[in-house]
CSV table of C-alpha atoms in Angstrom, one decimal:
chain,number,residue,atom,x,y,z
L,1,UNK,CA,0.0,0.0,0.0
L,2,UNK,CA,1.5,3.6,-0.7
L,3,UNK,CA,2.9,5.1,1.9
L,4,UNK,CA,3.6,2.4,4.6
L,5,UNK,CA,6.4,0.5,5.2
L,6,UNK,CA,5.9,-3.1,5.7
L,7,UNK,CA,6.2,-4.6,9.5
L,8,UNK,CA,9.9,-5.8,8.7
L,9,UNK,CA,11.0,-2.9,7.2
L,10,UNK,CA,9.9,-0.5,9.7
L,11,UNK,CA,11.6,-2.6,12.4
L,12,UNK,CA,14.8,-3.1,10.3
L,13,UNK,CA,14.8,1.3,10.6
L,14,UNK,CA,13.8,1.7,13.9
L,15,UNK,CA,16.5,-0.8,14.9
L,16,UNK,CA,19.0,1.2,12.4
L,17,UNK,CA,18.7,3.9,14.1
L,18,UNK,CA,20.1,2.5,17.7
L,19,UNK,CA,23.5,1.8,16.2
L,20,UNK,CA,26.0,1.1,18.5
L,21,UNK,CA,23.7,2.8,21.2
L,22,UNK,CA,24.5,1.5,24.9
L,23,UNK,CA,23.1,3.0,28.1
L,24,UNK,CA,25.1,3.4,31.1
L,25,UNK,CA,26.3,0.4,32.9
L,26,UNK,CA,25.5,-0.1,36.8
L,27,UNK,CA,26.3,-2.8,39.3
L,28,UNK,CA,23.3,-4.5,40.4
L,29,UNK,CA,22.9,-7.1,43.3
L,30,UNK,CA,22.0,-11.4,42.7
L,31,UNK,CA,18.5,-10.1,44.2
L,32,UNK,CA,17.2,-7.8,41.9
L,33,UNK,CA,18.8,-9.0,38.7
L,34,UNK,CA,16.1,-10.9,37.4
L,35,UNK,CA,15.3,-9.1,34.4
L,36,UNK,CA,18.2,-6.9,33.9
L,37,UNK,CA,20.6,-6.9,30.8
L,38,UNK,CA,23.6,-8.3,31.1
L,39,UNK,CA,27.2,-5.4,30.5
L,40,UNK,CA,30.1,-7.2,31.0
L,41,UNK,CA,31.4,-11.1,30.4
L,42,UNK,CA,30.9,-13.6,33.4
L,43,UNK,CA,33.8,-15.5,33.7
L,44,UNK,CA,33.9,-18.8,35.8
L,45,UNK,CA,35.9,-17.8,38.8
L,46,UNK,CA,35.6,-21.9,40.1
L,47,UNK,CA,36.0,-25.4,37.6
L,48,UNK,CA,32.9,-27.0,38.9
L,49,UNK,CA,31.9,-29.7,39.7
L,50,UNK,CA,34.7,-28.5,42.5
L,51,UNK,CA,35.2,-32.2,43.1
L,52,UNK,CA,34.2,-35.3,42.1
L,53,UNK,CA,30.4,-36.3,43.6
L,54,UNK,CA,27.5,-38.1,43.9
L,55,UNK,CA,24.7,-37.7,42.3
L,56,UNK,CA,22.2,-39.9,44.0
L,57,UNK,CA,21.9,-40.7,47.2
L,58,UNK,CA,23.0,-44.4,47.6
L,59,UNK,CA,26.8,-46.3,47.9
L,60,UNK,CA,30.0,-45.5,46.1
L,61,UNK,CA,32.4,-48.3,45.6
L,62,UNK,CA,34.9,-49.3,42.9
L,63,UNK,CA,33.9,-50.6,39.9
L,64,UNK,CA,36.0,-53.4,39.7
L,65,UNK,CA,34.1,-54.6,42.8
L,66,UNK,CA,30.2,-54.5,41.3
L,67,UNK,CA,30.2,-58.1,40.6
L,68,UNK,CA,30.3,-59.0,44.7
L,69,UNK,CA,27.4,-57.2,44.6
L,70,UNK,CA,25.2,-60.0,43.3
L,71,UNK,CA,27.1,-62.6,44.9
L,72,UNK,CA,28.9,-62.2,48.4
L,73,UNK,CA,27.9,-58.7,48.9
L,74,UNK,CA,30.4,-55.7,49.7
L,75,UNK,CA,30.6,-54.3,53.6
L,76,UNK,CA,29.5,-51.2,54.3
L,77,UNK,CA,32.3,-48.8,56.1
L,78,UNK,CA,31.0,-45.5,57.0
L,79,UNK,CA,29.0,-42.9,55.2
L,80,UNK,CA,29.6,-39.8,53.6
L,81,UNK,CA,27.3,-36.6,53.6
L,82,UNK,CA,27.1,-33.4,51.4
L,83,UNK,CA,29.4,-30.9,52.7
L,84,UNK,CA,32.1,-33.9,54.4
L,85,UNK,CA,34.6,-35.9,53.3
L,86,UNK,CA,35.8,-39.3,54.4
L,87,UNK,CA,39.4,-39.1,55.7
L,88,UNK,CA,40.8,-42.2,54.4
L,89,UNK,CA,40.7,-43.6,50.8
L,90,UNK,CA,38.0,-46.5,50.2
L,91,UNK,CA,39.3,-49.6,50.9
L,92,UNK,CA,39.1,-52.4,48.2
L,93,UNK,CA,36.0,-55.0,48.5
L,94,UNK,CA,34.4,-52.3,50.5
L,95,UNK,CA,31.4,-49.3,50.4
L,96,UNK,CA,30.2,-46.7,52.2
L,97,UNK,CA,26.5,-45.1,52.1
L,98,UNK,CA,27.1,-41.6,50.7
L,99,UNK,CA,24.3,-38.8,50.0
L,100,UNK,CA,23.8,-36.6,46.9
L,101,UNK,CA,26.2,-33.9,47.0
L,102,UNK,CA,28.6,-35.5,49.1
L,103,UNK,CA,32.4,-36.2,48.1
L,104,UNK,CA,33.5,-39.4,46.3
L,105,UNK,CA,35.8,-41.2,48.3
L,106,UNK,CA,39.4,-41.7,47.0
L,107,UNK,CA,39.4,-44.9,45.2
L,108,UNK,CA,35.6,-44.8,44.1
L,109,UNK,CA,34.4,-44.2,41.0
L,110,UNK,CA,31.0,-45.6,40.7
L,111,UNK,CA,27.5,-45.4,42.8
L,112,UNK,CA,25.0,-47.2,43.4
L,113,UNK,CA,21.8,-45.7,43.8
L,114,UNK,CA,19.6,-46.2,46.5
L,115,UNK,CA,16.5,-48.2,45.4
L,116,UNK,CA,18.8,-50.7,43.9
L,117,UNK,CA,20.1,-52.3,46.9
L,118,UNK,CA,19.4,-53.7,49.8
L,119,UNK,CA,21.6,-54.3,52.8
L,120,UNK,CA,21.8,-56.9,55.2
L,121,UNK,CA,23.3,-57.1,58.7
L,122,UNK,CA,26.0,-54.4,57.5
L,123,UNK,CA,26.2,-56.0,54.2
L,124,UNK,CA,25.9,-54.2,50.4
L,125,UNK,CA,23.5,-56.4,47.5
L,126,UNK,CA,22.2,-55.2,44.8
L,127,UNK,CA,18.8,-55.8,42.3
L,128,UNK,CA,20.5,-54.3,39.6
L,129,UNK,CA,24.4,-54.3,38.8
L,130,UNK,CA,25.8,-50.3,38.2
L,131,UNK,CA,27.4,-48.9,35.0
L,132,UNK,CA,31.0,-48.2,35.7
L,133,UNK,CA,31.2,-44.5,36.6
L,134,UNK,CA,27.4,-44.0,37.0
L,135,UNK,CA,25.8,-41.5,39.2
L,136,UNK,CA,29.3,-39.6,39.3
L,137,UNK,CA,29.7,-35.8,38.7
L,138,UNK,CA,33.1,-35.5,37.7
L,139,UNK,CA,35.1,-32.5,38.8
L,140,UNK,CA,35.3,-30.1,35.9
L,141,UNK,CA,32.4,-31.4,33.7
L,142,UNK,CA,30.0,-28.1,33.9
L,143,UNK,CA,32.9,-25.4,33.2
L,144,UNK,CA,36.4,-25.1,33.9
L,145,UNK,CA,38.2,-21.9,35.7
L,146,UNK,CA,38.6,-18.7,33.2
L,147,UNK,CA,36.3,-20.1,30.9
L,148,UNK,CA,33.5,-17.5,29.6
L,149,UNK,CA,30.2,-18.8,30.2
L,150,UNK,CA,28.1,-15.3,29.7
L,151,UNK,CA,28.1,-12.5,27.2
L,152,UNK,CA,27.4,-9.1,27.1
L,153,UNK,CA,23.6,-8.1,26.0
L,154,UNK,CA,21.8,-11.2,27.4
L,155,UNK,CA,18.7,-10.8,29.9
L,156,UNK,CA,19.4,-12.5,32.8
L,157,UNK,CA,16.8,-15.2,33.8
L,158,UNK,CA,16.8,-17.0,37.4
L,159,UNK,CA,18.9,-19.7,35.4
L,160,UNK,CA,21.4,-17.6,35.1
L,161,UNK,CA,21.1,-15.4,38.6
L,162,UNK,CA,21.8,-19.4,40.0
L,163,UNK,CA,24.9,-19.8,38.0
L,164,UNK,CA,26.0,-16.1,39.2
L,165,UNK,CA,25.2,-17.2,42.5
L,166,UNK,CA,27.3,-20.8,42.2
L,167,UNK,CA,30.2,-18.8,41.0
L,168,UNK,CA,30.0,-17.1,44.5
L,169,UNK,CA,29.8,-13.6,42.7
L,170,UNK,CA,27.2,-11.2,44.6
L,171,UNK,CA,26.1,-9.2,41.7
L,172,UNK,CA,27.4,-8.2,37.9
L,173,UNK,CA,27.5,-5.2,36.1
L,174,UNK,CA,23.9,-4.3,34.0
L,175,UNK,CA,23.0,-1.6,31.5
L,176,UNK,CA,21.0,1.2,33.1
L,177,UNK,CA,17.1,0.9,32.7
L,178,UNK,CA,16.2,3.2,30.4
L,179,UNK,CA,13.5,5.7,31.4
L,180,UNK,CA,10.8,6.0,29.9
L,181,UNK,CA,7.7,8.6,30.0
L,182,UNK,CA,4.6,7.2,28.7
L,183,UNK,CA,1.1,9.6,28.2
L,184,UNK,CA,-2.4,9.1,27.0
L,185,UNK,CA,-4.1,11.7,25.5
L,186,UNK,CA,-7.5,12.3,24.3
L,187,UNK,CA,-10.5,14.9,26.1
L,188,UNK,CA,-12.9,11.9,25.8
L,189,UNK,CA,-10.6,9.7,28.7
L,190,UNK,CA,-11.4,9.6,32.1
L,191,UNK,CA,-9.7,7.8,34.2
L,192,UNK,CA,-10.7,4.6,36.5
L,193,UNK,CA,-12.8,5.9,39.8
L,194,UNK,CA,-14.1,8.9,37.7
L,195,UNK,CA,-17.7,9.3,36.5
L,196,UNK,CA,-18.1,9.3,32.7
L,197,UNK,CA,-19.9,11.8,31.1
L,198,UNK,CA,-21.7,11.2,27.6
L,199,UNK,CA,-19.0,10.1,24.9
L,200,UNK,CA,-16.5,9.6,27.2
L,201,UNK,CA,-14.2,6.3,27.8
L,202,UNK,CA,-12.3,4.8,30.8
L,203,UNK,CA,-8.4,5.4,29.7
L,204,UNK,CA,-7.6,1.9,29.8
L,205,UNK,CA,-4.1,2.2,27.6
L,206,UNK,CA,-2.0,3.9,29.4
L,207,UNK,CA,-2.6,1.2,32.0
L,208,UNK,CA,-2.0,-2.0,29.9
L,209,UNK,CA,1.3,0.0,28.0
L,210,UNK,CA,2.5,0.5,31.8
L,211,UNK,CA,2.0,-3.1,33.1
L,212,UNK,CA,3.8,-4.1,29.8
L,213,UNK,CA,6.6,-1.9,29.8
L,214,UNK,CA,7.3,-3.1,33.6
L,215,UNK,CA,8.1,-6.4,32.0
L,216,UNK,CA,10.9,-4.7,30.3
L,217,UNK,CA,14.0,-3.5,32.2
L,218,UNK,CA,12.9,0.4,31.8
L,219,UNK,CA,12.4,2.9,34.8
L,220,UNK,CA,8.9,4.5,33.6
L,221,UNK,CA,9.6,8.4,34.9
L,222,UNK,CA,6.3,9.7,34.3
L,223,UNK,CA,2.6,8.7,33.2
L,224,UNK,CA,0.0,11.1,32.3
L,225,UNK,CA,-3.1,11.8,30.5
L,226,UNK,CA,-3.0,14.7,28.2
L,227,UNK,CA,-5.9,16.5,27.0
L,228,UNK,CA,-6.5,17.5,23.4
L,229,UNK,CA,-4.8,20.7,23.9
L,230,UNK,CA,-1.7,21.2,21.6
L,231,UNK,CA,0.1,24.0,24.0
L,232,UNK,CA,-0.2,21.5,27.4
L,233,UNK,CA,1.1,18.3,24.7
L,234,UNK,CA,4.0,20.5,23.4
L,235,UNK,CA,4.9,21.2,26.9
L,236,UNK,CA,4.3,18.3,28.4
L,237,UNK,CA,6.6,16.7,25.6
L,238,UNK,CA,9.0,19.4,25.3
L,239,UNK,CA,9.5,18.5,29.1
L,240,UNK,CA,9.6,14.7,28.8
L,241,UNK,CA,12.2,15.1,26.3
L,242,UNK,CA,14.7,16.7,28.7
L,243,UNK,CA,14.8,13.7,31.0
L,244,UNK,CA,13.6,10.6,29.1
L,245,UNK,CA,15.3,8.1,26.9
L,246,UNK,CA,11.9,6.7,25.1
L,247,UNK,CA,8.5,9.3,24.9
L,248,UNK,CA,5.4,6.9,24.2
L,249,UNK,CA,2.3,8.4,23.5
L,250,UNK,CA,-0.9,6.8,22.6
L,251,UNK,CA,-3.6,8.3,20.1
L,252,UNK,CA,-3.2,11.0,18.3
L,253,UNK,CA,-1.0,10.1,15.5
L,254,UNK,CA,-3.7,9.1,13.3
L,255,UNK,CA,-5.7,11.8,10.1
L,256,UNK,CA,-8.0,13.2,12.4
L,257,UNK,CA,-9.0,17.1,13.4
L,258,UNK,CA,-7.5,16.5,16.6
L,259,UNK,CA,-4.6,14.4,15.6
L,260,UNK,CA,-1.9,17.0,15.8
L,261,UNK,CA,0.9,15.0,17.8
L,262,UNK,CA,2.7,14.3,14.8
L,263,UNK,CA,3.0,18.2,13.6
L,264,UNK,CA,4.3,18.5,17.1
L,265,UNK,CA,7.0,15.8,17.5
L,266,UNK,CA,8.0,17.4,13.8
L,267,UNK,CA,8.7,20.5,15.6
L,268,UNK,CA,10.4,19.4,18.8
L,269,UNK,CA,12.5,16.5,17.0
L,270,UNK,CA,11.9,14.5,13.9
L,271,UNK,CA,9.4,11.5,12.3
L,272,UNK,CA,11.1,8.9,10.8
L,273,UNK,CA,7.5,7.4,9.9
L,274,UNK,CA,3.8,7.2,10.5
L,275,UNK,CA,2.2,4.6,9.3
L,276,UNK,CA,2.8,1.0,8.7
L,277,UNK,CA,0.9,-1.7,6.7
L,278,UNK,CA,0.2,-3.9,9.9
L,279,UNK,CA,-3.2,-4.6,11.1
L,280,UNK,CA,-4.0,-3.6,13.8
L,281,UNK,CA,-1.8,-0.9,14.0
L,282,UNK,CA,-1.8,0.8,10.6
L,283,UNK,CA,-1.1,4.5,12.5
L,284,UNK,CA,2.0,4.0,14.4
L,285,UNK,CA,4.8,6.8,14.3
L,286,UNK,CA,8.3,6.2,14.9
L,287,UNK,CA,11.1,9.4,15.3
L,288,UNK,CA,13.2,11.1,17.6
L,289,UNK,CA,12.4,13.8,19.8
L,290,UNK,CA,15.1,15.3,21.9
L,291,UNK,CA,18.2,13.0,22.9
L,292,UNK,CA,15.5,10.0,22.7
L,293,UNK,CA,13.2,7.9,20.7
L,294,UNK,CA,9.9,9.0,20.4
L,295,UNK,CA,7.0,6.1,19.2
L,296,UNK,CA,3.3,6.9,18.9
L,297,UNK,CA,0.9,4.5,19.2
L,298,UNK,CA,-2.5,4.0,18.2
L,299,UNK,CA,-5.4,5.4,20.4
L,300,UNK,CA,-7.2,1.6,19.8
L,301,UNK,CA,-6.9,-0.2,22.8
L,302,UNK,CA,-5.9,-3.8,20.7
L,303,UNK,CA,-3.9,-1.7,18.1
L,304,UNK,CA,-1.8,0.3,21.1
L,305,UNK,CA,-0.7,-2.7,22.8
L,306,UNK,CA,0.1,-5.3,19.4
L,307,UNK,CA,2.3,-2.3,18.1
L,308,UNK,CA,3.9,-2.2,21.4
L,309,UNK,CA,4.6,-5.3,21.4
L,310,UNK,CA,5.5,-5.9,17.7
L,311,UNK,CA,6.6,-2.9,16.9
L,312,UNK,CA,8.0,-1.0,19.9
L,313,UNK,CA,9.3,-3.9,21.8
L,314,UNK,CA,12.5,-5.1,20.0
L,315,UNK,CA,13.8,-1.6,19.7
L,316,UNK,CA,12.8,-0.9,23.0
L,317,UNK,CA,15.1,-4.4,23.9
L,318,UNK,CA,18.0,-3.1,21.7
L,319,UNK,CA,18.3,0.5,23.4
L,320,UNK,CA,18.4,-1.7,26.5
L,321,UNK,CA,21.2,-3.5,25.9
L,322,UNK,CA,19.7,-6.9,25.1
L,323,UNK,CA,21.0,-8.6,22.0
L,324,UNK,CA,19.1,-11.7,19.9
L,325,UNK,CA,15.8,-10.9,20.6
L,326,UNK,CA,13.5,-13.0,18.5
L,327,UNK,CA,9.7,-13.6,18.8
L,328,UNK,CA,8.8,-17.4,18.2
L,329,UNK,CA,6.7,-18.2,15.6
L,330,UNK,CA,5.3,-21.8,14.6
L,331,UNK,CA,3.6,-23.9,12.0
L,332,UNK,CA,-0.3,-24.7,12.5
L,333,UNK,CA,-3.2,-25.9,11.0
L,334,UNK,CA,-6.1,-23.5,10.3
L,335,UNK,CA,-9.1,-25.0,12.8
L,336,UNK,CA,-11.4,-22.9,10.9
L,337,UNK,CA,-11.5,-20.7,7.8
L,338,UNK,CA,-9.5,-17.6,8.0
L,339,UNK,CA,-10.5,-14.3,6.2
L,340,UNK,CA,-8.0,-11.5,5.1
L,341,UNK,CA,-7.7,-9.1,2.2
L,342,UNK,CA,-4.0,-8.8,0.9
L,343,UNK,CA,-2.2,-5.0,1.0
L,344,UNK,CA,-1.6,-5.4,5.2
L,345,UNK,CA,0.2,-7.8,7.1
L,346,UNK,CA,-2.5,-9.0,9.8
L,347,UNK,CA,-2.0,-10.1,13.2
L,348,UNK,CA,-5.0,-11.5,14.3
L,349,UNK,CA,-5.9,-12.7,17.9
L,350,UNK,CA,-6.7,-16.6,18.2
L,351,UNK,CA,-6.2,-19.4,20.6
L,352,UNK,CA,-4.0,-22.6,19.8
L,353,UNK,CA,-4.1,-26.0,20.6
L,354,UNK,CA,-2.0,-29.3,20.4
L,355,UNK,CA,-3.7,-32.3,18.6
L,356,UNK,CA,-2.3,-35.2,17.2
L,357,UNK,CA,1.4,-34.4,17.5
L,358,UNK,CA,0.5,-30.6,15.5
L,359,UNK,CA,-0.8,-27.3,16.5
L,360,UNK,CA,-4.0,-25.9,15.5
L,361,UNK,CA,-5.2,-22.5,15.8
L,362,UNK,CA,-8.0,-20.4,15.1
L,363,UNK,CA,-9.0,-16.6,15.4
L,364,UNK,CA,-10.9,-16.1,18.4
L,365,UNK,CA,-12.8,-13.3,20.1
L,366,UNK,CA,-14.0,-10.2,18.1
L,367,UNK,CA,-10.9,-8.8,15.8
L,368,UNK,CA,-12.0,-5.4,16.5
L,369,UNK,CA,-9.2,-3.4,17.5
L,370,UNK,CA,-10.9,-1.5,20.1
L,371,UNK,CA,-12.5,-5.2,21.8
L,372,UNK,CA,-10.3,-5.9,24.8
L,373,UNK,CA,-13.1,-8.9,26.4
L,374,UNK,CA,-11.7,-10.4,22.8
L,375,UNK,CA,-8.4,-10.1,23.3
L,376,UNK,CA,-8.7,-11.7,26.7
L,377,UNK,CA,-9.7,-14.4,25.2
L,378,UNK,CA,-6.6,-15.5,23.1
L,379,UNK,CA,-3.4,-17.1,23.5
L,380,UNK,CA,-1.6,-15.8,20.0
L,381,UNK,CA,-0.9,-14.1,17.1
L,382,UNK,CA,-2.3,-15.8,13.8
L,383,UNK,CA,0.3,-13.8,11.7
L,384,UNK,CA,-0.9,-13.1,8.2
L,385,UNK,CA,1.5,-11.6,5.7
L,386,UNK,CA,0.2,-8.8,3.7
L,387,UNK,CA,0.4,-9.8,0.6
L,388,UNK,CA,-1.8,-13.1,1.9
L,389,UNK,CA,-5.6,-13.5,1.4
L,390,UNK,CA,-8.0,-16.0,2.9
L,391,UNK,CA,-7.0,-19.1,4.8
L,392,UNK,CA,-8.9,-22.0,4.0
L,393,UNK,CA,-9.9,-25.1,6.7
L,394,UNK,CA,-6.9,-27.2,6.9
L,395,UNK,CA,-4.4,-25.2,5.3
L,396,UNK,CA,-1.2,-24.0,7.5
L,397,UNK,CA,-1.0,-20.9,9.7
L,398,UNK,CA,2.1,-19.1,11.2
L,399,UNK,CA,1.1,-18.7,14.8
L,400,UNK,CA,3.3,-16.5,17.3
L,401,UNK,CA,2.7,-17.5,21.2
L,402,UNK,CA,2.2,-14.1,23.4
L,403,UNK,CA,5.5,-13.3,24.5
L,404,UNK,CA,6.4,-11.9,28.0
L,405,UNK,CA,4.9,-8.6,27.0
L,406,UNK,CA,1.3,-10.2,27.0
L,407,UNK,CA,1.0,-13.3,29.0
């Protein structure tokens, strides 16, 4: 369609325009990491396993000595627990009871786990003979001291806040949040608690935006409702754009009377863009404004938060710091008979299922883009290119999962 860029092409230029953008780095604390975006390399300051262990609770012994297990038996001489170490090495024909965790003796190299033995009067048998060497963590098997095991520019999961904390480190160096200032604007919002007058609308946006952008490692610095005044938007934006790394608005972008943002942000900054051929979404503007980026989102409940998340979101991950970020989508088959008109890529709401070893997926809830019940409703995107038309029964569907933004 004239005049909009497709979906990949504006996110190909909004990321362009990051370059080799970084925010300040900070050190943050094991506890409050979850989340943040990794700065620096994480080298392993231990080889771990430290030494070798067990991995199930049960008997150690030497290998070479299974074969009394079945037949004489082997003695039992002591036992070993997590955080102790026997003193002397392990004699030959012999065992000892040891617990998960705990050192290997010297001279073992193979245990026994627990629910395949049974012992008698002192005495070792077992139901089932061991592999030689199993239930052993060797020393050195998960990483060896000085290798690299993080790089700069990944988010940091509880995975790998455990692996920090196994290292013994107490916290690692993160790229600042960035701060964001996020408004609605509109005179026909009110906000929730408020009486509405006729023609009037709860302001429902700028709460969804915020509860997804605080799944995102951003500090938001303000959050306001503007009217449809263009002097109190100027300022309010002239303002924002002193402090903020990221301005979000929502409404106001699109060809209405009362659709001035755009002139404005031309005036305090720049717009790279304005519209896109993605539905729902089409009126989504991308530019700078001040030191910052500057997006405008639909005034659409649906379309404010699906360009958020597909538009918004992996620049938004990039001037964080985070590298790689990739939305997942999958194969499925069409459940029922899908309906689209070629010229916009579509991201329709739908629910998904797994039968008979393959997805399936259908649109669910009303498409409207101003229909949140709907959107409760669903699971996914069914993600339509734009130059595709209807999806018959049967036929396959690209389906993309809501990501940490939605679910």
């Amino acid at each position: 369609m004239s005049g909009l860029l497709s979906v990949a092409d504006a996110i190909q230029s909004m990321l362009e325009t990051a370059g080799d953008f970084l925010p300040e780095q900070e050190f943050c604390p094991l506890m409050s990491l979850d989340g943040r975006i990794l700065a620096e390399p994480v080298v392993a300051t231990i080889t771990f396993p430290v030494f070798d262990n067990s991995a199930m609770d049960g008997y150690a012994l030497r290998y070479t000595d299974a074969k009394q297990l079945t037949g004489t038996g082997l003695p039992v001489k002591g036992t070993v627990y997590a955080g102790h170490a026997l003193d002397t090495p392990l004699a030959a024909g012999s065992a000892v009871r040891i617990m998960t965790g705990a050192p290997l003796p010297e001279g073992a190299d193979t245990v026994i786990m627990q629910e395949q033995t049974r012992l008698v009067d002192g005495v070792l048998f077992a139901t089932q003979l061991p592999a030689q060497g199993e239930h052993v963590r060797h020393r050195g098997e998960d990483m060896q001291q000085g290798e690299t095991l993080l790089l700069p520019g990944i988010r940091l999961t509880p995975r790998h806040i455990g692996l920090l904390a196994g290292l013994g480190l107490t916290g690692v160096r993160v790229y600042r949040r960035l701060r964001v200032a996020l408004f609605s604007s509109g005179d026909e919002l009110r906000q929730p608690g408020e009486p509405l007058a006729d023609s009037q609308i709860y302001d429902s946006n700028r709460f969804a935006l915020t509860a997804m952008l605080q799944r995102l490692p951003v500090d938001i610095i303000t959050s306001r409702w503007l009217p449809d005044d263009p002097g109190l938007v100027e300022s309010a934006l002239r303002d924002a754009a002193g402090t903020a790394d990221v301005v979000i608005t929502s409404a106001g972008v699109s060809v209405g009377d009362a659709d001035y943002m755009r002139d404005i942000i031309a005036g305090l900054g720049q717009v790279n863009f304005w519209k896109v051929a993605m539905k729902p979404g089409k009126p989504f503007a991308f530019g700078r404004l001040g030191r910052g980026w500057y997006f405008g989102l639909p005034g659409n409940p649906v379309s404010s938060m699906a360009t958020l998340d597909q538009l918004a979101q992996p620049l938004l991950r990039r001037l964080s710091g985070e590298l790689g970020y990739c939305p997942v989508q999958l194969p499925a088959v069409a459940d029922t008979a899908i309906r689209k008109q070629p010229g916009r890529a579509d991201y329709q709401r739908g629910i998904y299922h797994l039968a008979d070893g393959q997805l399936h997926a259908s649109p669910a809830g009303g498409q409207g883009s101003g229909l949140l019940r709907g959107f409760c409703t669903t699971d996914c995107y069914l993600v339509l290119p734009s130059e595709q038309g209807d999806t018959a029964v049967g036929e396959s569907v690209q389906i993309q999962p809501f990501g940490a933004l939605l679910k």
